[in-house]
Coordinates of C-alpha atoms and ligand atoms in Angstrom, one line a residue:
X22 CA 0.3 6.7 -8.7
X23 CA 2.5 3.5 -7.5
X24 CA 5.7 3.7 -5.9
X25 CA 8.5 2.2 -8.3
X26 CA 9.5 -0.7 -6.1
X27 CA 11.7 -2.1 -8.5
X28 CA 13.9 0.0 -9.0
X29 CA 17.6 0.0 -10.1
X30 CA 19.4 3.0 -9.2
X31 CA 22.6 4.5 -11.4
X32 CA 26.0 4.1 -10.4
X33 CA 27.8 7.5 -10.6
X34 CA 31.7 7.6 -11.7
X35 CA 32.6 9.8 -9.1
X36 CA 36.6 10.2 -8.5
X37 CA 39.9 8.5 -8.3
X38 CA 42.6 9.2 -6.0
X39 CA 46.3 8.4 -6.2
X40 CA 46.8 5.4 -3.5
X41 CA 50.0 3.6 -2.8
X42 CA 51.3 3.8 -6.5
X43 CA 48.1 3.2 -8.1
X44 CA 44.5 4.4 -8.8
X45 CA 41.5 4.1 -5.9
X46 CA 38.1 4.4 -7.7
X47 CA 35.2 5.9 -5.9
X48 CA 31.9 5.2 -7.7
X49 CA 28.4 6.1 -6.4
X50 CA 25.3 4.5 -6.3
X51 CA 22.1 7.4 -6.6
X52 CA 19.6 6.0 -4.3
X53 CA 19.3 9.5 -3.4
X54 CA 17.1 10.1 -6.9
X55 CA 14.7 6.9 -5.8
X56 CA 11.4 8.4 -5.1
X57 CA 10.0 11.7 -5.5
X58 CA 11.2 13.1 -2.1
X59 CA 11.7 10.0 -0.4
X60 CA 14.8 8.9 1.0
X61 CA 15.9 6.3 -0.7
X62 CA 16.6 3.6 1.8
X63 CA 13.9 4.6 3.4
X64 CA 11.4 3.4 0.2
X65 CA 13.7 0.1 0.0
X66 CA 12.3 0.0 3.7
X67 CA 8.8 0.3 3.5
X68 CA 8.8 -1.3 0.3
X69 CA 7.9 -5.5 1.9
X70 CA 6.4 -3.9 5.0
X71 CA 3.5 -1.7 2.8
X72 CA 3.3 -4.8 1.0
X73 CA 2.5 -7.0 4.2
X74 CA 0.1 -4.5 5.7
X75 CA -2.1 -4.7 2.6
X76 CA -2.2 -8.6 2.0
X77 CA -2.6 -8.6 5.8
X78 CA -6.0 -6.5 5.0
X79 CA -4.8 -3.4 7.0
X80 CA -6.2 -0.2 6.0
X81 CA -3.7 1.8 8.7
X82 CA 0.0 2.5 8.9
X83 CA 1.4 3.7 12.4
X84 CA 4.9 4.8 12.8
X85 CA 7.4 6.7 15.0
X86 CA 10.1 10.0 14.1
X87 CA 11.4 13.0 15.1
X88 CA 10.0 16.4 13.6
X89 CA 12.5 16.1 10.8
X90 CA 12.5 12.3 10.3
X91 CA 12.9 11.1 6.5
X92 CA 11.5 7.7 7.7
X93 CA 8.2 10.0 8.7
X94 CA 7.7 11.8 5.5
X95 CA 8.5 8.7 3.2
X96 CA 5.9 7.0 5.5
X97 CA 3.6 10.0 4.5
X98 CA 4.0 9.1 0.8
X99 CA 2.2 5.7 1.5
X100 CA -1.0 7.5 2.3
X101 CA -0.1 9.7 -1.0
X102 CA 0.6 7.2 -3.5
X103 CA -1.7 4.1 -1.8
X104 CA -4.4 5.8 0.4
X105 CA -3.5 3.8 3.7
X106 CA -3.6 5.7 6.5
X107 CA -0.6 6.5 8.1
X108 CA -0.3 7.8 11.3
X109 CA 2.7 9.9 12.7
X110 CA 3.5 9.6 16.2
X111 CA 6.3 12.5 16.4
X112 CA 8.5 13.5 19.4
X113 CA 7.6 16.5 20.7
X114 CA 4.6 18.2 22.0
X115 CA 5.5 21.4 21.1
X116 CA 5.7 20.9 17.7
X117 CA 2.4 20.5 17.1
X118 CA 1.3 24.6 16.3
X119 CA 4.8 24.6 14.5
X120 CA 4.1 22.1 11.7
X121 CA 3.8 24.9 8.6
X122 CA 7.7 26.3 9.7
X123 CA 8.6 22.7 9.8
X124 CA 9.5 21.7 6.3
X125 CA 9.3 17.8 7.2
X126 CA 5.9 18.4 8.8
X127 CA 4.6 20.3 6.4
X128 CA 5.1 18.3 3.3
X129 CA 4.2 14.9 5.4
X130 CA 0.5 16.8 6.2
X131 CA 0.4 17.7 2.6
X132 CA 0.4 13.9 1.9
X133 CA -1.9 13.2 4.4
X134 CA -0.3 12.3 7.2
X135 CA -2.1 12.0 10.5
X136 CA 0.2 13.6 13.3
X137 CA 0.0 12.4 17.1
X138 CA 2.8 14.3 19.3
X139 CA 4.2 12.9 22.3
X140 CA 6.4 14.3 24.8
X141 CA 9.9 13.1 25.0
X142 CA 9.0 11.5 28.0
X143 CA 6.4 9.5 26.4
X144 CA 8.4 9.2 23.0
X145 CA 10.8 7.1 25.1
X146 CA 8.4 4.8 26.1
X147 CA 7.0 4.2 22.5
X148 CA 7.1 0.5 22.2
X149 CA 5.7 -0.3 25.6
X150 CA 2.5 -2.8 25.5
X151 CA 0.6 0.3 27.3
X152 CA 1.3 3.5 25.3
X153 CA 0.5 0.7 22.1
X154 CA -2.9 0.0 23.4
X155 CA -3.7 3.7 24.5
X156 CA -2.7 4.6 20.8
X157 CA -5.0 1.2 19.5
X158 CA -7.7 2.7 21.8
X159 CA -7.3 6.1 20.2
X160 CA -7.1 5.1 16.4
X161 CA -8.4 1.5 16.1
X162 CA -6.1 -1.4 14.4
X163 CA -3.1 -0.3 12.6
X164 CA 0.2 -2.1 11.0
X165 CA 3.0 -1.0 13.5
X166 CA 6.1 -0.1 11.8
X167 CA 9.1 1.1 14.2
X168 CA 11.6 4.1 14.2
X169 CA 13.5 3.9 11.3
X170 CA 11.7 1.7 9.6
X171 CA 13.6 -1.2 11.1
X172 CA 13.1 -4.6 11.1
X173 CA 13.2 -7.8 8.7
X174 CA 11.5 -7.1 5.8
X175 CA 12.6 -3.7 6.0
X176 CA 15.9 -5.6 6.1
X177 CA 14.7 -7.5 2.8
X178 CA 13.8 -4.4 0.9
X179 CA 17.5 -3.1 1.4
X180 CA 18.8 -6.7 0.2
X181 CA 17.5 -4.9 -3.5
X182 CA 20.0 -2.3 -3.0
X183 CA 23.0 -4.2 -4.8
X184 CA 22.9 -5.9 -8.1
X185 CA 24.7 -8.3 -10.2
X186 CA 26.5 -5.6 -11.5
X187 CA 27.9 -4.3 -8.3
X188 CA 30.1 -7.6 -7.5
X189 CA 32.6 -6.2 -8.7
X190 CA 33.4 -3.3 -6.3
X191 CA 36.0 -4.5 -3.4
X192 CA 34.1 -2.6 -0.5
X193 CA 31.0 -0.8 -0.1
X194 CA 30.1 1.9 1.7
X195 CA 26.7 3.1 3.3
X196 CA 26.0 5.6 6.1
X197 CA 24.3 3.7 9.5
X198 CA 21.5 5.2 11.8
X199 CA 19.9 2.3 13.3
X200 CA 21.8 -0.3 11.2
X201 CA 18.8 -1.6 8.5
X202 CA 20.3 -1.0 5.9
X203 CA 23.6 -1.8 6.0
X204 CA 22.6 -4.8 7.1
X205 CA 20.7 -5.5 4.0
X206 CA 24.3 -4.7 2.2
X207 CA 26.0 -7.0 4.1
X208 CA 23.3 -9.4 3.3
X209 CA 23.7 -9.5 -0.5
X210 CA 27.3 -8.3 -0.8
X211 CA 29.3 -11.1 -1.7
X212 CA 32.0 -12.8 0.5
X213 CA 34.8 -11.7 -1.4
X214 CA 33.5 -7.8 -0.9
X215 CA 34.1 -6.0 2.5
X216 CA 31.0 -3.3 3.8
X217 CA 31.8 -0.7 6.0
X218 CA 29.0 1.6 7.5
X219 CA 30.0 4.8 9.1
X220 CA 28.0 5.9 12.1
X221 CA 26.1 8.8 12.1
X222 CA 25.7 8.5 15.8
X223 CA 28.0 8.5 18.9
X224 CA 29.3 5.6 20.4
X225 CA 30.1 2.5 19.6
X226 CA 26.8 0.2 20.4
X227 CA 25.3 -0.1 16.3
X228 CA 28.0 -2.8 15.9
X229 CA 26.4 -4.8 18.2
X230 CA 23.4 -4.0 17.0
X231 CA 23.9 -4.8 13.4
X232 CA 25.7 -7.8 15.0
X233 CA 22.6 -9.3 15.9
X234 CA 20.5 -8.5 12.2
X235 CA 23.5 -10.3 10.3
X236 CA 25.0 -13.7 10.1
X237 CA 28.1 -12.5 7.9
X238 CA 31.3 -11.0 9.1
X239 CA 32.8 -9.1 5.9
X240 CA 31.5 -5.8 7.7
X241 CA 33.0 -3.0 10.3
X242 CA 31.3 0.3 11.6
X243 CA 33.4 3.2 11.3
X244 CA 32.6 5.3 14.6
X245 CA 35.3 8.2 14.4
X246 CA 33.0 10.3 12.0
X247 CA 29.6 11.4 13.9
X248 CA 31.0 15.1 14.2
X249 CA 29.6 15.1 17.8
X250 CA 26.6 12.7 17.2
X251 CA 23.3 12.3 15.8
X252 CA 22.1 15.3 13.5
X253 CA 25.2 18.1 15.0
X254 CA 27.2 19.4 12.5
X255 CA 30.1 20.9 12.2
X256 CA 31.7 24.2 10.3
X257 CA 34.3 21.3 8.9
X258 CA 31.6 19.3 7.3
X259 CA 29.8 22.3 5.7
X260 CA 32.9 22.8 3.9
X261 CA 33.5 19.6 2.7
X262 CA 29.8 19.0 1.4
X263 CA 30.1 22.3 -0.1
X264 CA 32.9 21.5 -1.7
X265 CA 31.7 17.9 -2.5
X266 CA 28.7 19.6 -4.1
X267 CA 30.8 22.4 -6.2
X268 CA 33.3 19.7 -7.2
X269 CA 30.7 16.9 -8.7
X270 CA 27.7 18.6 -8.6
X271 CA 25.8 16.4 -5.8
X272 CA 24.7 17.2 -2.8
X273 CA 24.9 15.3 0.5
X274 CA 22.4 15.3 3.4
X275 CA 24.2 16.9 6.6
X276 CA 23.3 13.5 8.7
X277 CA 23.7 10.6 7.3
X278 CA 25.7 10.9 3.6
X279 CA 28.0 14.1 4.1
X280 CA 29.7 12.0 7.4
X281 CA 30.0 9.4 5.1
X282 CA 31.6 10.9 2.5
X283 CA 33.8 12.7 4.7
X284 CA 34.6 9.4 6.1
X285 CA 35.9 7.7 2.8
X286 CA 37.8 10.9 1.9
X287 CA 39.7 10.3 5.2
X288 CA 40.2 6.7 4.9
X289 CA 41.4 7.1 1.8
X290 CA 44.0 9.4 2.0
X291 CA 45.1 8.2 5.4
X292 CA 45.8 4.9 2.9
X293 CA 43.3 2.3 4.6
X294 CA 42.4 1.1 1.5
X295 CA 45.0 -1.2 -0.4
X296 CA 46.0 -0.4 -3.8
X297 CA 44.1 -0.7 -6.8
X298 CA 41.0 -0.6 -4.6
X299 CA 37.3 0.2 -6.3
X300 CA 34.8 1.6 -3.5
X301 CA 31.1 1.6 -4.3
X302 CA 29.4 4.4 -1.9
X303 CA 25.7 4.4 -1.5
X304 CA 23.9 7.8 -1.6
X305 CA 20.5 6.9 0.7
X306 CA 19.4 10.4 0.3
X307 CA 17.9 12.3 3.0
X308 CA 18.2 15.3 1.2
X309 CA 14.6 16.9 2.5
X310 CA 16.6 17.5 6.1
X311 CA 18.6 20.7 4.3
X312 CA 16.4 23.1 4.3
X313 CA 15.2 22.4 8.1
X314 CA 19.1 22.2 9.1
X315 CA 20.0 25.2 7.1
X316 CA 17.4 27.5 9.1
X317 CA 18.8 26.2 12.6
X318 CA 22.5 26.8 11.0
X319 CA 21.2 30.3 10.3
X320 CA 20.0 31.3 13.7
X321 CA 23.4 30.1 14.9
X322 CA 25.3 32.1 12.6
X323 CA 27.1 29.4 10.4
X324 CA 27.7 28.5 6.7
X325 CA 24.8 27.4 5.3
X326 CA 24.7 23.7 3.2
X327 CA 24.7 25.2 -0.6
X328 CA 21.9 22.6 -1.8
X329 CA 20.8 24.6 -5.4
Ligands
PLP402 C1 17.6 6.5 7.9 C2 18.7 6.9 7.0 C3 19.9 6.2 7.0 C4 20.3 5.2 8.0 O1 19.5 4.0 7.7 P1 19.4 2.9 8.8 O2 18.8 1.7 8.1 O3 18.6 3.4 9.9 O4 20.8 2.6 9.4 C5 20.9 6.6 6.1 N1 20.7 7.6 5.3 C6 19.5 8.3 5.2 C7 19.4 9.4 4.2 C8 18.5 8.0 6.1 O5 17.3 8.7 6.0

């Protein structure tokens, strides 16, 4: 089977909220039911780089991820649907006799995913010119893709996120990791729209970063709703994707999309949006993560993310 990489995703009438004497419309755009089990900004982001590697002639794939990475097991859908090889260098060692207790892992070997685990140490040092040709050495020529997916034609692929149709939303909304895709928003939003991307990380270097992929400026990064940074969760934002999820009926990933939404909630009712205002929230997915956070949330005693 072929990946559809042309697809158009739904937008989803989600809520309005009383704003300043009028009506502010949250809508939602389903990227989240893109690919079967992909992420779906992460398809948009293999979607000109797959393309590449095979009118390159390459007949390998090799990318980077943590053990619960939705950029590593949409990679592992390439080998699926295309029969590339794709190759998996994952941060750490020890996961490497844990891979059947690791959802992630699991399902990106049942694709046919070839692992190679690194220590931290090493995983730091990924892009060097030496750990590159070690890993040539080991597996001969491959197409190198980076963490995330990053980089310009994954920027391109993400350009396909908005349509026609979507011009007339005043802002739009997207959750940021390392800053692809929201740049491909910013790209094709128009000038009269403004894109805001809510960090799912600490600190305040991705706007510098997406800085540097955009030429536009009708953007800002939101960096007041990480709950404590990159993949920690709070008892706070269980309850609000729970309720999210028993109030709509969708469910958010705990990382990227649930922050988000939290986010816009806030905004709006702190009144940062003027009146009248229409919001078009991207749902990127990352739903596969639940089940991986809900065991960790289990051994620590918390709510668990109600995903069924
Ligand atoms: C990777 C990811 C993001 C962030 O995308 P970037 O392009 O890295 O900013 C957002 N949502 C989900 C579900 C993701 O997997």
């Amino acid at each position: 089977m072929q990946l559809d990489w042309n697809y158009n995703s739904k937008n989803h009438d989600l809520k309005s909220f009383q704003v300043h004497g009028g009506l502010t419309h949250l809508w939602l755009k389903r990227e989240d039911l893109l690919g079967d089990g992909i992420s779906g900004n992460k398809l948009r982001k293999l979607k000109y780089n797959v393309l590449e590697a095979i009118k390159e002639g390459y007949t390998q794939i090799l990318t980077f991820g943590g053990g619960y990475s939705n950029h590593i097991l949409a990679a592992s859908f390439i080998k699926k649907n295309y029969g590339i090889d794709v190759i998996g260098v994952v941060r750490g060692e020890e996961l490497i006799d844990k891979i059947d207790e690791n959802p992630t892992l699991k399902l990106a070997k049942q694709n046919g995913m070839q692992f190679h685990f690194v220590t931290r140490e090493v995983y730091k040092n990924k892009m060097s010119s030496d750990f590159l040709s070690e890993l040539k050495d080991k597996f001969g020529d491959f197409y190198l893709l980076p963490e995330g997916g990053t980089n310009e034609l994954a920027i391109k692929g993400c350009e396909e996120i908005l349509t026609i149709e979507d011009e007339k939303f005043d802002y739009i909304c997207c959750a940021v990791g390392t800053g692809g895709t929201v740049a491909g928003l910013i790209n094709s939003s128009s000038d009269n729209q403004k894109v805001i991307g809510f960090s799912a990380l600490k600190g305040d270097f991705l706007k510098d970063d997406v800085a540097a992929l955009v030429t536009k400026t009708n953007w800002e990064i939101q960096t007041d709703y990480h709950f404590g940074g990159y993949a920690k969760i709070t008892s706070e934002l269980i309850t609000f994707m729970n309720e999210f999820k028993s109030e709509t009926g969708i469910v958010l990933d705990p990382i990227y999309n649930g922050k988000m939404m939290y986010g816009i909630y806030d905004l709006i009712k702190k009144g940062y949006f003027p009146k009248n205002t229409s919001i078009l929230a991207i749902h990127t997915g990352g739903l596969q993560a639940i089940d991986g956070m809900n065991r960790l949330l289990q051994k620590k005693g918390m709510p668990l993310i109600n995903s069924k």
